[in-house]
PDB file of C-alpha atoms in Angstrom:
ATOM      1  CA  MET H   1       0.000   0.000   0.000  1.00  0.00           C
ATOM      2  CA  PRO H   2       1.308   3.476  -0.835  1.00  0.00           C
ATOM      3  CA  ILE H   3       0.664   4.661   2.718  1.00  0.00           C
ATOM      4  CA  ASP H   4       3.277   2.173   4.011  1.00  0.00           C
ATOM      5  CA  ILE H   5       5.937   4.728   3.063  1.00  0.00           C
ATOM      6  CA  LEU H   6       4.818   6.707   6.122  1.00  0.00           C
ATOM      7  CA  TRP H   7       6.116   4.123   8.628  1.00  0.00           C
ATOM      8  CA  PRO H   8       9.807   4.652   7.865  1.00  0.00           C
ATOM      9  CA  THR H   9       9.056   8.384   7.783  1.00  0.00           C
ATOM     10  CA  PHE H  10       7.637   8.191  11.310  1.00  0.00           C
ATOM     11  CA  ALA H  11      10.742   6.230  12.326  1.00  0.00           C
ATOM     12  CA  LEU H  12      13.038   8.933  10.926  1.00  0.00           C
ATOM     13  CA  VAL H  13      11.060  11.611  12.767  1.00  0.00           C
ATOM     14  CA  ALA H  14      11.433   9.525  15.942  1.00  0.00           C
ATOM     15  CA  LEU H  15      15.196   9.362  15.342  1.00  0.00           C
ATOM     16  CA  VAL H  16      15.310  13.163  15.045  1.00  0.00           C
ATOM     17  CA  ALA H  17      13.385  13.421  18.339  1.00  0.00           C
ATOM     18  CA  VAL H  18      15.743  10.979  20.106  1.00  0.00           C
ATOM     19  CA  VAL H  19      18.824  12.874  18.914  1.00  0.00           C
ATOM     20  CA  MET H  20      17.234  16.186  19.951  1.00  0.00           C
ATOM     21  CA  LEU H  21      16.429  14.796  23.403  1.00  0.00           C
ATOM     22  CA  THR H  22      19.974  13.417  23.703  1.00  0.00           C
ATOM     23  CA  MET H  23      21.358  16.840  22.798  1.00  0.00           C
ATOM     24  CA  PHE H  24      19.198  18.582  25.412  1.00  0.00           C
ATOM     25  CA  VAL H  25      20.033  16.066  28.151  1.00  0.00           C
ATOM     26  CA  GLN H  26      23.766  16.307  27.481  1.00  0.00           C
ATOM     27  CA  ARG H  27      23.686  20.099  27.294  1.00  0.00           C
ATOM     28  CA  ILE H  28      21.662  20.457  30.499  1.00  0.00           C
ATOM     29  CA  GLY H  29      24.055  18.064  32.253  1.00  0.00           C
ATOM     30  CA  HIS H  30      27.015  20.067  30.955  1.00  0.00           C
ATOM     31  CA  ILE H  31      25.456  23.340  32.166  1.00  0.00           C
ATOM     32  CA  ARG H  32      24.845  21.851  35.625  1.00  0.00           C
ATOM     33  CA  ARG H  33      28.392  20.455  35.875  1.00  0.00           C
ATOM     34  CA  ASN H  34      30.017  23.573  34.408  1.00  0.00           C
ATOM     35  CA  PRO H  35      27.876  26.648  35.086  1.00  0.00           C
ATOM     36  CA  PRO H  36      28.485  29.143  32.281  1.00  0.00           C
ATOM     37  CA  GLY H  37      29.958  32.545  32.843  1.00  0.00           C
ATOM     38  CA  ALA H  38      28.905  35.742  31.096  1.00  0.00           C
ATOM     39  CA  GLY H  39      31.575  35.310  28.428  1.00  0.00           C
ATOM     40  CA  ASP H  40      30.485  31.780  27.528  1.00  0.00           C
ATOM     41  CA  PHE H  41      27.592  33.102  25.467  1.00  0.00           C
ATOM     42  CA  ALA H  42      29.026  36.461  24.415  1.00  0.00           C
ATOM     43  CA  SER H  43      29.240  35.220  20.825  1.00  0.00           C
ATOM     44  CA  GLY H  44      28.299  32.193  18.767  1.00  0.00           C
ATOM     45  CA  GLU H  45      31.941  31.143  18.753  1.00  0.00           C
ATOM     46  CA  ALA H  46      32.107  31.356  22.568  1.00  0.00           C
ATOM     47  CA  ALA H  47      28.960  29.236  22.893  1.00  0.00           C
ATOM     48  CA  LEU H  48      30.442  26.630  20.535  1.00  0.00           C
ATOM     49  CA  ARG H  49      33.579  26.487  22.706  1.00  0.00           C
ATOM     50  CA  TYR H  50      31.466  26.154  25.856  1.00  0.00           C
ATOM     51  CA  PHE H  51      29.412  23.256  24.462  1.00  0.00           C
ATOM     52  CA  GLN H  52      32.379  21.591  22.696  1.00  0.00           C
ATOM     53  CA  PRO H  53      32.542  18.662  25.185  1.00  0.00           C
ATOM     54  CA  VAL H  54      28.942  17.709  24.300  1.00  0.00           C
ATOM     55  CA  GLU H  55      28.893  18.785  20.648  1.00  0.00           C
ATOM     56  CA  MET H  56      28.302  15.415  18.929  1.00  0.00           C
ATOM     57  CA  PRO H  57      24.514  15.223  19.454  1.00  0.00           C
ATOM     58  CA  ALA H  58      24.160  18.824  18.218  1.00  0.00           C
ATOM     59  CA  ASN H  59      26.297  18.065  15.170  1.00  0.00           C
ATOM     60  CA  ASN H  60      24.240  14.975  14.423  1.00  0.00           C
ATOM     61  CA  PHE H  61      20.986  16.879  14.967  1.00  0.00           C
ATOM     62  CA  ARG H  62      22.058  19.453  12.358  1.00  0.00           C
ATOM     63  CA  ASN H  63      23.101  16.607  10.060  1.00  0.00           C
ATOM     64  CA  LEU H  64      19.564  15.173  10.270  1.00  0.00           C
ATOM     65  CA  PHE H  65      18.336  18.321   8.513  1.00  0.00           C
ATOM     66  CA  GLU H  66      20.678  18.014   5.557  1.00  0.00           C
ATOM     67  CA  MET H  67      20.270  14.910   3.335  1.00  0.00           C
ATOM     68  CA  PRO H  68      17.128  13.684   5.149  1.00  0.00           C
ATOM     69  CA  VAL H  69      15.363  16.786   3.817  1.00  0.00           C
ATOM     70  CA  LEU H  70      15.453  15.090   0.404  1.00  0.00           C
ATOM     71  CA  PHE H  71      13.827  12.017   1.977  1.00  0.00           C
ATOM     72  CA  PHE H  72      11.126  14.134   3.604  1.00  0.00           C
ATOM     73  CA  ALA H  73      10.533  15.894   0.260  1.00  0.00           C
ATOM     74  CA  LEU H  74      10.219  12.600  -1.619  1.00  0.00           C
ATOM     75  CA  VAL H  75       7.661  10.971   0.672  1.00  0.00           C
ATOM     76  CA  PRO H  76       4.734  13.305  -0.155  1.00  0.00           C
ATOM     77  CA  LEU H  77       5.561  13.000  -3.858  1.00  0.00           C
ATOM     78  CA  LEU H  78       5.434   9.205  -3.583  1.00  0.00           C
ATOM     79  CA  LEU H  79       2.085   9.459  -1.795  1.00  0.00           C
ATOM     80  CA  ILE H  80       0.548  11.975  -4.204  1.00  0.00           C
ATOM     81  CA  THR H  81       1.620  10.061  -7.304  1.00  0.00           C
ATOM     82  CA  HIS H  82       0.875   6.609  -5.808  1.00  0.00           C
ATOM     83  CA  HIS H  83       4.461   5.474  -6.488  1.00  0.00           C
ATOM     84  CA  GLY H  84       5.237   4.511  -2.878  1.00  0.00           C
ATOM     85  CA  ASN H  85       5.558   0.861  -3.909  1.00  0.00           C
ATOM     86  CA  HIS H  86       7.188  -1.975  -1.965  1.00  0.00           C
ATOM     87  CA  ILE H  87      10.605  -1.208  -3.478  1.00  0.00           C
ATOM     88  CA  GLN H  88      10.419   2.402  -2.294  1.00  0.00           C
ATOM     89  CA  VAL H  89       9.221   1.297   1.146  1.00  0.00           C
ATOM     90  CA  THR H  90      12.070  -1.208   1.438  1.00  0.00           C
ATOM     91  CA  LEU H  91      14.604   1.414   0.369  1.00  0.00           C
ATOM     92  CA  ALA H  92      13.074   3.870   2.846  1.00  0.00           C
ATOM     93  CA  TRP H  93      13.525   1.389   5.708  1.00  0.00           C
ATOM     94  CA  ILE H  94      17.125   0.771   4.647  1.00  0.00           C
ATOM     95  CA  TYR H  95      17.697   4.531   4.527  1.00  0.00           C
ATOM     96  CA  VAL H  96      16.270   5.018   8.020  1.00  0.00           C
ATOM     97  CA  ALA H  97      18.304   2.106   9.409  1.00  0.00           C
ATOM     98  CA  LEU H  98      21.506   3.551   7.933  1.00  0.00           C
ATOM     99  CA  ARG H  99      20.681   6.986   9.356  1.00  0.00           C
ATOM    100  CA  ALA H 100      19.989   5.483  12.794  1.00  0.00           C
ATOM    101  CA  LEU H 101      23.300   3.604  12.721  1.00  0.00           C
ATOM    102  CA  HIS H 102      25.020   6.791  11.520  1.00  0.00           C
ATOM    103  CA  SER H 103      23.570   8.717  14.468  1.00  0.00           C
ATOM    104  CA  PHE H 104      24.642   6.039  16.950  1.00  0.00           C
ATOM    105  CA  ILE H 105      28.185   5.960  15.554  1.00  0.00           C
ATOM    106  CA  HIS H 106      28.322   9.777  15.443  1.00  0.00           C
ATOM    107  CA  ILE H 107      27.139  10.306  19.022  1.00  0.00           C
ATOM    108  CA  VAL H 108      28.328   7.213  20.913  1.00  0.00           C
ATOM    109  CA  VAL H 109      31.087   5.325  19.089  1.00  0.00           C
ATOM    110  CA  ARG H 110      32.683   8.299  17.288  1.00  0.00           C
ATOM    111  CA  ASN H 111      34.386   6.276  14.566  1.00  0.00           C
ATOM    112  CA  VAL H 112      34.751   8.692  11.648  1.00  0.00           C
ATOM    113  CA  ASN H 113      35.515   6.064   8.977  1.00  0.00           C
ATOM    114  CA  LEU H 114      32.514   3.894   9.876  1.00  0.00           C
ATOM    115  CA  ARG H 115      30.307   6.956  10.182  1.00  0.00           C
ATOM    116  CA  PHE H 116      31.340   8.109   6.704  1.00  0.00           C
ATOM    117  CA  MET H 117      30.614   4.682   5.199  1.00  0.00           C
ATOM    118  CA  LEU H 118      27.123   4.693   6.734  1.00  0.00           C
ATOM    119  CA  TYR H 119      26.553   8.236   5.517  1.00  0.00           C
ATOM    120  CA  LEU H 120      27.701   7.334   2.019  1.00  0.00           C
ATOM    121  CA  GLY H 121      25.494   4.228   2.017  1.00  0.00           C
ATOM    122  CA  SER H 122      22.478   6.274   3.098  1.00  0.00           C
ATOM    123  CA  CYS H 123      23.157   8.794   0.316  1.00  0.00           C
ATOM    124  CA  VAL H 124      23.319   5.980  -2.263  1.00  0.00           C
ATOM    125  CA  VAL H 125      20.007   4.554  -1.027  1.00  0.00           C
ATOM    126  CA  LEU H 126      18.363   7.979  -1.064  1.00  0.00           C
ATOM    127  CA  MET H 127      19.572   8.637  -4.604  1.00  0.00           C
ATOM    128  CA  ALA H 128      18.265   5.196  -5.636  1.00  0.00           C
ATOM    129  CA  MET H 129      14.870   6.223  -4.248  1.00  0.00           C
ATOM    130  CA  TRP H 130      14.902   9.454  -6.274  1.00  0.00           C
ATOM    131  CA  ILE H 131      16.118   7.730  -9.437  1.00  0.00           C
ATOM    132  CA  GLY H 132      13.450   5.044  -9.026  1.00  0.00           C
ATOM    133  CA  PHE H 133      10.795   7.697  -8.560  1.00  0.00           C
ATOM    134  CA  ALA H 134      11.966   9.596 -11.653  1.00  0.00           C
ATOM    135  CA  ALA H 135      11.984   6.357 -13.662  1.00  0.00           C
ATOM    136  CA  ASP H 136       8.462   5.500 -12.475  1.00  0.00           C
ATOM    137  CA  ILE H 137       7.203   8.971 -13.412  1.00  0.00           C
ATOM    138  CA  ALA H 138       8.872   8.760 -16.832  1.00  0.00           C
ATOM    139  CA  ALA H 139       7.382   5.303 -17.447  1.00  0.00           C
ATOM    140  CA  ALA H 140       3.922   6.542 -16.461  1.00  0.00           C
ATOM    141  CA  ARG H 141       3.917   9.175 -19.239  1.00  0.00           C
TER     142      ARG H 141
END
């Protein structure tokens, strides 16, 4: 069913929420352990230095609004055109799984090489989704 494409979308939104919550918890803990002084927020650069020990969740949170935007843009198009077929749904689940693993590696494990491979894999899957959608639209003409 075309609506099945929404389940991996909900999962990706949940991932964004988990990363956001992780960021807030780590930042609040950092603030409690290291109360900021007036100069710690005098500029954006000063705030970045202050939060540097707990920066990974914030970096990953920002990252979830880069390539995933193309995923979130594709989902309504798949729904509207009724091209959210089982191949697209499968690719969407693979994409979300790769993004979840990427977030875990980014925030917890911090292995740059593995993180890059997961990121690259997710980009390939996302491009496959877009190419498949374009091919389906072209074939429907």
